[in-house]
Coordinates of C-alpha atoms and ligand atoms in Angstrom, one line a residue:
M1 CA 98.1 116.5 131.2
V2 CA 99.3 113.2 129.8
G3 CA 102.0 110.9 130.7
T4 CA 101.9 107.3 129.1
R5 CA 101.2 105.6 126.0
P6 CA 97.5 104.6 126.7
N7 CA 96.6 108.5 127.6
F8 CA 98.1 109.7 124.0
M9 CA 95.0 108.0 122.4
K10 CA 92.5 109.6 124.6
L11 CA 94.0 113.1 124.2
A12 CA 94.0 112.9 120.6
P13 CA 90.2 113.4 120.0
V14 CA 89.9 115.7 122.5
A15 CA 93.0 118.0 121.1
R16 CA 91.3 117.8 117.8
M17 CA 87.8 119.3 119.1
L18 CA 89.5 121.9 121.1
A19 CA 91.6 123.0 118.5
A20 CA 88.4 123.8 116.6
R21 CA 87.1 126.0 119.3
R22 CA 88.9 129.2 118.5
A23 CA 88.5 130.8 121.7
V24 CA 90.0 128.0 123.8
T25 CA 93.8 127.8 124.3
H26 CA 94.5 124.3 124.8
V27 CA 98.0 123.5 126.7
I28 CA 99.4 120.1 126.6
V29 CA 101.5 118.9 129.4
H30 CA 103.3 115.7 129.3
T31 CA 104.6 114.4 132.7
G32 CA 107.6 112.5 130.7
Q33 CA 106.2 109.2 132.5
H34 CA 106.6 107.1 129.1
Y35 CA 109.8 108.6 127.2
D36 CA 111.1 106.1 124.9
A37 CA 110.5 107.2 121.2
G38 CA 108.2 104.2 120.7
M39 CA 106.4 104.7 123.7
S40 CA 105.7 108.3 123.3
A41 CA 107.0 110.4 120.5
A42 CA 105.5 108.3 117.9
F43 CA 102.4 108.4 118.9
F44 CA 101.9 112.4 118.9
D45 CA 103.4 112.0 115.5
E46 CA 100.5 109.5 114.1
L47 CA 97.9 110.6 116.2
A48 CA 98.3 114.2 114.7
I49 CA 98.2 115.6 118.7
P50 CA 100.3 118.8 118.7
L51 CA 103.5 118.6 120.8
P52 CA 103.6 119.0 124.2
D53 CA 103.6 122.7 125.4
H54 CA 105.8 121.6 128.3
N55 CA 107.5 118.1 129.2
L56 CA 108.0 117.5 132.9
E57 CA 110.5 114.7 132.0
V58 CA 110.0 112.7 135.1
G59 CA 111.0 109.3 133.7
S60 CA 110.8 106.0 135.3
G61 CA 110.7 105.0 139.1
P62 CA 109.1 103.7 141.9
H63 CA 105.7 104.9 142.5
G64 CA 106.0 107.3 145.2
V65 CA 109.4 108.8 143.4
Q66 CA 107.6 108.9 140.0
T67 CA 104.3 110.5 141.6
G68 CA 106.2 112.9 143.9
L69 CA 108.1 114.4 141.1
I70 CA 105.4 114.8 138.7
M71 CA 103.6 117.0 141.7
Q72 CA 106.8 118.7 142.3
R73 CA 107.4 119.6 138.5
L74 CA 103.6 120.3 137.9
E75 CA 102.8 122.6 140.7
P76 CA 104.8 126.0 139.7
L77 CA 103.5 125.4 136.2
L78 CA 99.9 125.0 136.9
A79 CA 100.3 128.1 139.4
D80 CA 101.7 129.8 136.7
L81 CA 99.2 128.9 134.1
R82 CA 96.0 129.1 136.0
P83 CA 93.8 127.2 133.7
D84 CA 90.2 127.1 133.7
T85 CA 90.3 123.4 134.2
L86 CA 92.9 120.5 134.0
L87 CA 91.9 117.7 132.0
V88 CA 93.3 114.3 133.1
Y89 CA 93.2 110.9 131.5
G90 CA 92.8 107.4 132.6
D91 CA 94.4 105.9 135.4
V92 CA 98.1 106.2 135.5
N93 CA 100.5 107.5 138.3
S94 CA 100.5 110.9 136.5
T95 CA 96.5 111.0 136.4
V96 CA 96.4 110.9 140.3
A97 CA 99.4 113.2 140.5
A98 CA 98.2 116.0 138.5
A99 CA 94.6 115.7 139.9
L100 CA 96.1 116.2 143.4
V101 CA 98.3 119.2 142.5
A102 CA 95.1 120.8 140.8
A103 CA 92.6 120.1 143.5
K104 CA 95.0 122.0 146.0
L105 CA 95.6 124.8 143.6
G106 CA 91.6 125.4 143.1
I107 CA 91.9 124.4 139.4
R108 CA 88.8 122.5 138.3
V109 CA 89.7 119.0 137.5
G110 CA 87.9 117.1 134.6
H111 CA 88.7 113.2 134.7
V112 CA 88.3 111.5 131.4
E113 CA 87.6 107.7 131.8
A114 CA 86.0 108.4 135.2
G115 CA 84.0 105.4 137.0
L116 CA 86.1 102.4 136.1
R117 CA 86.6 99.8 139.0
S118 CA 88.3 96.6 139.2
R119 CA 87.5 96.2 142.9
D120 CA 91.3 95.0 143.5
W121 CA 93.2 97.2 145.5
T122 CA 96.3 95.7 145.0
M123 CA 96.3 97.2 141.4
P124 CA 98.1 100.7 141.6
E125 CA 95.8 101.8 139.0
E126 CA 92.7 101.1 140.9
I127 CA 93.9 103.4 143.5
N128 CA 94.8 105.9 141.1
R129 CA 91.5 105.8 139.7
V130 CA 89.4 106.4 142.8
V131 CA 91.5 109.0 144.1
T132 CA 91.3 110.8 140.9
D133 CA 87.4 110.5 140.8
R134 CA 87.3 111.6 144.4
L135 CA 89.1 114.8 143.5
A136 CA 87.5 115.4 139.8
D137 CA 84.7 118.2 139.5
L138 CA 83.7 116.9 136.1
L139 CA 83.7 112.9 135.7
F140 CA 83.7 111.8 132.2
A141 CA 82.1 108.2 132.1
P142 CA 82.5 105.9 129.1
S143 CA 80.0 103.4 129.9
R144 CA 76.7 103.3 131.8
D145 CA 78.0 101.2 134.6
A146 CA 80.6 103.8 135.4
V147 CA 78.1 106.0 135.9
E148 CA 76.3 103.6 138.4
T149 CA 79.5 103.1 140.2
L150 CA 80.1 106.8 140.4
H151 CA 76.6 107.2 141.9
A152 CA 77.1 104.2 144.2
E153 CA 80.2 106.0 145.8
G154 CA 78.2 109.2 146.2
V155 CA 79.4 111.6 143.5
P156 CA 76.9 114.1 142.9
P157 CA 75.2 113.4 140.0
E158 CA 75.7 117.0 138.3
R159 CA 79.1 116.1 138.2
I160 CA 78.8 113.0 136.2
H161 CA 78.7 113.1 132.4
F162 CA 78.2 109.8 130.4
V163 CA 80.0 110.9 127.1
G164 CA 81.1 107.6 125.9
N165 CA 85.0 106.1 125.4
V166 CA 87.3 108.4 123.8
M167 CA 89.5 105.4 122.9
I168 CA 86.8 104.3 120.3
D169 CA 86.8 108.1 119.0
T170 CA 90.5 107.6 117.9
L171 CA 89.9 104.0 116.9
C172 CA 87.3 105.3 114.2
W173 CA 89.6 107.8 113.1
A174 CA 92.5 105.6 112.6
L175 CA 90.6 102.6 111.5
P176 CA 90.7 103.5 107.6
Q177 CA 94.5 104.3 107.7
A178 CA 95.4 101.2 109.6
Q179 CA 93.6 98.8 107.3
A180 CA 95.3 100.5 104.1
L181 CA 98.6 100.2 106.0
D182 CA 97.8 96.2 106.0
P183 CA 100.6 95.3 108.8
A184 CA 99.3 91.7 108.9
G185 CA 99.9 91.2 105.0
R186 CA 103.5 93.1 105.4
R187 CA 104.5 90.7 107.9
G188 CA 103.1 87.7 105.6
L189 CA 100.1 87.0 108.1
A190 CA 96.7 86.0 106.6
P191 CA 93.6 87.9 107.8
G192 CA 92.1 86.2 110.4
G193 CA 94.9 83.7 110.7
Y194 CA 97.0 84.7 113.6
A195 CA 97.0 86.3 117.2
V196 CA 98.3 89.2 118.7
A197 CA 99.6 89.4 122.4
T198 CA 100.6 92.0 124.9
L199 CA 101.4 91.8 128.9
H200 CA 102.8 94.5 131.0
R201 CA 101.1 94.3 134.0
P202 CA 103.6 93.6 137.2
S203 CA 101.2 90.7 138.2
N204 CA 101.9 89.0 135.1
V205 CA 105.5 89.9 134.0
D206 CA 107.4 90.8 137.4
N207 CA 107.2 87.2 138.7
P208 CA 109.7 85.0 136.8
A209 CA 107.8 81.8 137.1
T210 CA 104.3 83.4 136.2
L211 CA 106.1 85.3 133.0
L212 CA 107.8 82.1 131.8
E213 CA 104.7 80.0 132.0
L214 CA 102.9 82.9 130.3
V215 CA 105.4 83.1 127.3
A216 CA 105.5 79.2 127.2
T217 CA 101.6 79.4 126.6
L218 CA 102.0 82.0 123.9
A219 CA 104.7 79.7 122.3
E220 CA 102.5 76.8 122.4
L221 CA 99.5 78.8 121.1
G222 CA 102.0 79.7 118.2
R223 CA 102.2 76.1 117.2
R224 CA 98.2 76.5 116.1
V225 CA 98.6 80.1 114.8
P226 CA 101.4 82.7 114.6
V227 CA 101.4 84.8 117.7
V228 CA 102.7 88.5 117.1
F229 CA 103.5 89.7 120.9
P230 CA 105.0 93.1 121.0
L231 CA 106.8 94.1 124.2
H232 CA 106.4 96.7 126.8
P233 CA 109.8 97.9 127.8
R234 CA 109.1 96.4 131.6
T235 CA 108.3 93.0 130.0
L236 CA 111.4 93.1 127.5
A237 CA 113.6 93.9 130.8
R238 CA 111.9 91.2 132.6
L239 CA 112.8 88.6 129.8
C240 CA 116.1 89.9 129.3
D241 CA 116.8 89.2 133.0
L242 CA 115.7 85.7 132.0
G243 CA 117.8 85.3 129.2
V244 CA 114.8 84.6 127.2
D245 CA 115.8 84.7 123.5
R246 CA 114.1 87.4 121.8
S247 CA 113.9 86.0 118.5
G248 CA 111.2 83.8 119.8
H249 CA 110.4 80.4 118.7
D250 CA 107.8 78.2 117.1
G251 CA 105.0 80.7 115.7
L252 CA 105.8 82.9 118.8
R253 CA 107.1 86.5 117.3
L254 CA 108.6 88.8 119.5
C255 CA 109.1 92.3 118.4
E256 CA 109.5 96.3 119.6
P257 CA 106.0 98.3 121.1
L258 CA 104.2 99.0 117.6
G259 CA 102.9 102.6 116.8
Y260 CA 99.2 102.9 117.5
V261 CA 98.2 102.6 113.7
E262 CA 100.3 99.6 113.0
M263 CA 98.9 97.8 116.2
L264 CA 95.5 98.6 115.3
G265 CA 95.5 97.3 111.6
L266 CA 96.9 94.3 113.4
V267 CA 94.6 93.7 115.9
A268 CA 91.6 94.6 113.4
S269 CA 92.5 91.6 111.4
A270 CA 93.6 89.1 114.0
A271 CA 91.7 85.7 114.8
L272 CA 92.4 86.5 119.0
V273 CA 93.9 88.8 121.3
V274 CA 95.8 87.4 124.6
T275 CA 96.1 90.5 126.9
D276 CA 96.2 92.3 130.1
S277 CA 95.8 95.9 128.6
G278 CA 92.8 97.9 129.3
G279 CA 92.6 99.7 126.0
L280 CA 92.8 96.3 124.2
Q281 CA 89.8 95.0 126.0
E282 CA 87.7 98.0 124.6
E283 CA 89.2 98.1 121.1
T284 CA 88.8 94.3 120.4
T285 CA 85.0 94.8 121.9
H286 CA 84.2 97.2 119.3
L287 CA 85.8 95.1 116.3
G288 CA 84.3 92.1 117.4
I289 CA 87.8 90.5 117.9
P290 CA 87.7 87.8 120.6
C291 CA 89.8 88.8 123.4
L292 CA 91.5 87.0 126.4
T293 CA 92.4 88.9 129.3
V294 CA 94.8 87.6 131.4
R295 CA 93.8 88.8 135.0
P296 CA 91.5 87.8 137.6
N297 CA 89.3 91.0 137.6
T298 CA 88.7 93.9 134.9
E299 CA 87.6 97.4 135.8
R300 CA 85.8 97.3 131.9
P301 CA 83.0 94.7 132.6
I302 CA 80.8 96.0 130.2
T303 CA 83.6 94.3 127.7
C304 CA 82.9 90.8 128.8
L305 CA 79.1 91.4 129.6
H306 CA 78.2 92.8 126.1
G307 CA 81.7 92.6 124.2
T308 CA 84.0 89.8 123.2
N309 CA 86.0 89.6 126.2
R310 CA 86.9 87.0 128.5
L311 CA 88.8 87.0 131.8
V312 CA 91.1 84.0 131.9
P313 CA 93.5 82.5 134.8
R314 CA 97.5 82.5 134.3
D315 CA 97.2 78.7 133.9
Q316 CA 98.1 77.3 130.5
K317 CA 95.4 74.6 130.1
T318 CA 92.9 77.2 130.7
I319 CA 94.3 79.6 128.2
L320 CA 94.9 77.4 125.4
A321 CA 91.4 75.3 125.8
V322 CA 89.8 79.1 125.7
A323 CA 91.8 80.1 122.8
H324 CA 91.3 77.0 120.6
R325 CA 87.4 77.5 121.1
A326 CA 87.4 81.2 120.2
L327 CA 89.6 80.3 117.5
A328 CA 87.3 77.6 116.2
Y329 CA 83.8 79.4 116.8
R330 CA 84.2 83.0 116.0
S331 CA 80.9 84.7 115.6
P332 CA 80.9 87.6 112.8
A333 CA 78.8 90.2 114.6
R334 CA 80.3 93.3 116.3
P335 CA 78.9 94.4 119.5
V336 CA 77.5 97.9 120.0
L337 CA 78.2 100.0 123.3
E338 CA 76.1 102.5 124.1
R339 CA 78.0 106.1 123.1
W340 CA 81.0 104.1 121.9
D341 CA 79.9 106.0 118.7
G342 CA 83.5 108.0 118.1
R343 CA 81.8 111.3 119.6
A344 CA 82.8 111.2 123.1
A345 CA 85.2 113.8 122.8
E346 CA 82.8 116.1 121.3
R347 CA 80.7 115.6 123.9
I348 CA 83.4 116.2 126.6
V349 CA 84.3 119.7 124.6
R350 CA 80.6 120.4 124.6
V351 CA 80.6 119.9 128.6
L352 CA 83.9 122.0 128.7
C353 CA 82.8 125.1 126.6
D354 CA 79.4 125.1 126.3
G355 CA 78.3 123.9 129.7
A356 CA 76.1 121.2 128.0
A357 CA 75.2 118.2 130.2
F358 CA 75.2 114.2 129.4
P359 CA 73.3 112.9 132.2
A360 CA 73.1 108.7 132.1
D361 CA 69.4 108.8 132.0
A362 CA 69.1 110.7 128.7
P363 CA 67.8 108.6 125.9
P364 CA 70.1 105.8 124.5
A365 CA 72.3 107.0 121.8
A366 CA 71.5 106.9 118.0
A367 CA 70.8 103.8 115.9
P368 CA 74.2 101.7 115.4
P369 CA 76.4 101.8 112.5
P370 CA 75.2 99.6 109.9
H371 CA 78.0 97.1 110.1
S372 CA 77.1 96.1 113.6
E373 CA 74.5 94.2 115.3
P374 CA 74.2 93.8 119.0
R375 CA 75.4 90.7 121.0
T376 CA 75.2 89.8 124.6
L377 CA 78.0 87.3 125.4
A378 CA 78.6 85.3 128.5
R379 CA 78.9 86.9 131.8
P380 CA 83.0 87.0 133.1
E381 CA 82.2 84.7 136.0
S382 CA 81.0 82.2 133.5
A383 CA 83.6 83.2 131.1
L384 CA 86.4 82.5 133.4
L385 CA 85.1 78.9 134.0
D386 CA 85.1 78.0 130.2
Ligands
LIG401 C1 102.0 102.6 133.0 C2 100.5 102.5 133.7 C3 99.6 101.3 133.3 C4 99.4 101.3 131.8 C5 100.7 101.4 131.2 C6 100.7 101.4 129.9 C7 100.8 103.4 136.1 C8 101.0 102.6 137.5 N1 100.8 102.3 135.3 O1 102.6 101.0 133.5 O2 98.4 101.6 134.0 O3 98.8 100.5 131.4 O4 101.3 102.3 131.8 O5 101.9 101.2 129.1 O6 101.0 104.6 136.0 N2 109.7 102.0 130.5 C9 110.7 102.5 129.5 N3 110.5 103.0 128.5 C10 109.3 104.0 128.4 C11 108.2 103.7 129.5 C12 108.6 102.8 130.7 O7 111.7 101.7 129.4 O8 108.9 104.8 127.8 C13 110.1 101.0 131.5 C14 110.8 101.6 132.6 O9 111.8 100.4 132.8 C15 109.8 101.3 133.6 C16 108.9 100.2 133.4 O10 108.8 100.6 131.7 O11 110.4 101.1 135.0 C17 107.5 100.8 133.8 O12 107.1 101.9 133.5 P1 106.1 102.7 134.4 O13 106.0 104.2 133.8 O14 106.4 102.4 135.6 O15 104.8 102.2 134.0 P2 104.1 101.0 133.1 O16 104.1 99.7 133.4 O17 104.6 101.3 131.8

């Protein structure tokens, strides 16, 4: 069951692994939370995900309406299908709505990307994470700290499987294609000579003063290196309300949301990423690209502790100071995170189909791939003060 752009990248490797199991029928339900072609259909196409068997077409709306509509439309479908397991992904409204329906119907719930916590109860995603994990029977954790969080919350250990990060499975699968596409070269950008920005969190884009300051910050950064800024529909709508010129200015280049492969290719050879996205914090860590996350917290602290991520406040002076430092001193090392090895979906399917178990106390993953060397960076608190 999927519903939004970041869900599709998580579904893709699991769908591929399940397709290889002839005895298993995998039914894909799309809630329709994201519905624009550029936010949805394009991803199914380029990630080679089979088209959804069912689309609930719920669209946008206030949280209660969106969540309620998904539950209302999913309940009869699940009651009819009676799957052995309902797999839900990530932390969006579609995730928690589907988990609620399945749990009440007595259907086993598997949560892919379990155990992430920002400890920020003002984020709708945090509420979705906590509730979904409480409802799940199988909790697929991407990292060791996520496993520890689940233990601390009292989840029975036998429900928790430390499988690794499915986003990295998709990244590994698509990277050769993304590099061959050379989206930077097609835009006349030199490798390592530009930045990529994305912003869509309500806390960053819904307040006009905050959004205008962030756009001004990116425009200022654009005076040093070109900044490509693909606009999420929410952000585009807010900018249109404010009468901001979509053609951009200085080095700031505003554009439509990009497809997964194009975005990956652009990020992979960028000098810097400025974002509030969860997935990009992970992808930049795996790629060794410096990432500034414009948030006071992250549910992915491992990307700050062992990766290339830095939390930055919304203030222009700090963002520019940290950005300029990151542009000046980039390490060529690529962090290696345990079980972020392109095999998370394989482990998930072994749990689902073979009854395998992946406890966190199992031996660490095999040797890192040859291009990588481990690196530990500053703690998020100190990074914030950089
Ligand atoms: C959702 C997730 C967020 C995730 C993000 C990724 C929740 C609570 N939030 O936020 O965790 O990081 O997706 O993109 O589930 N819109 C369109 N076309 C679309 C989709 C959205 O125009 O295809 C517009 C609508 O005006 C809508 C707004 O974007 O009101 C926000 O969409 P919504 O589904 O509410 O959440 P996101 O902000 O995308």
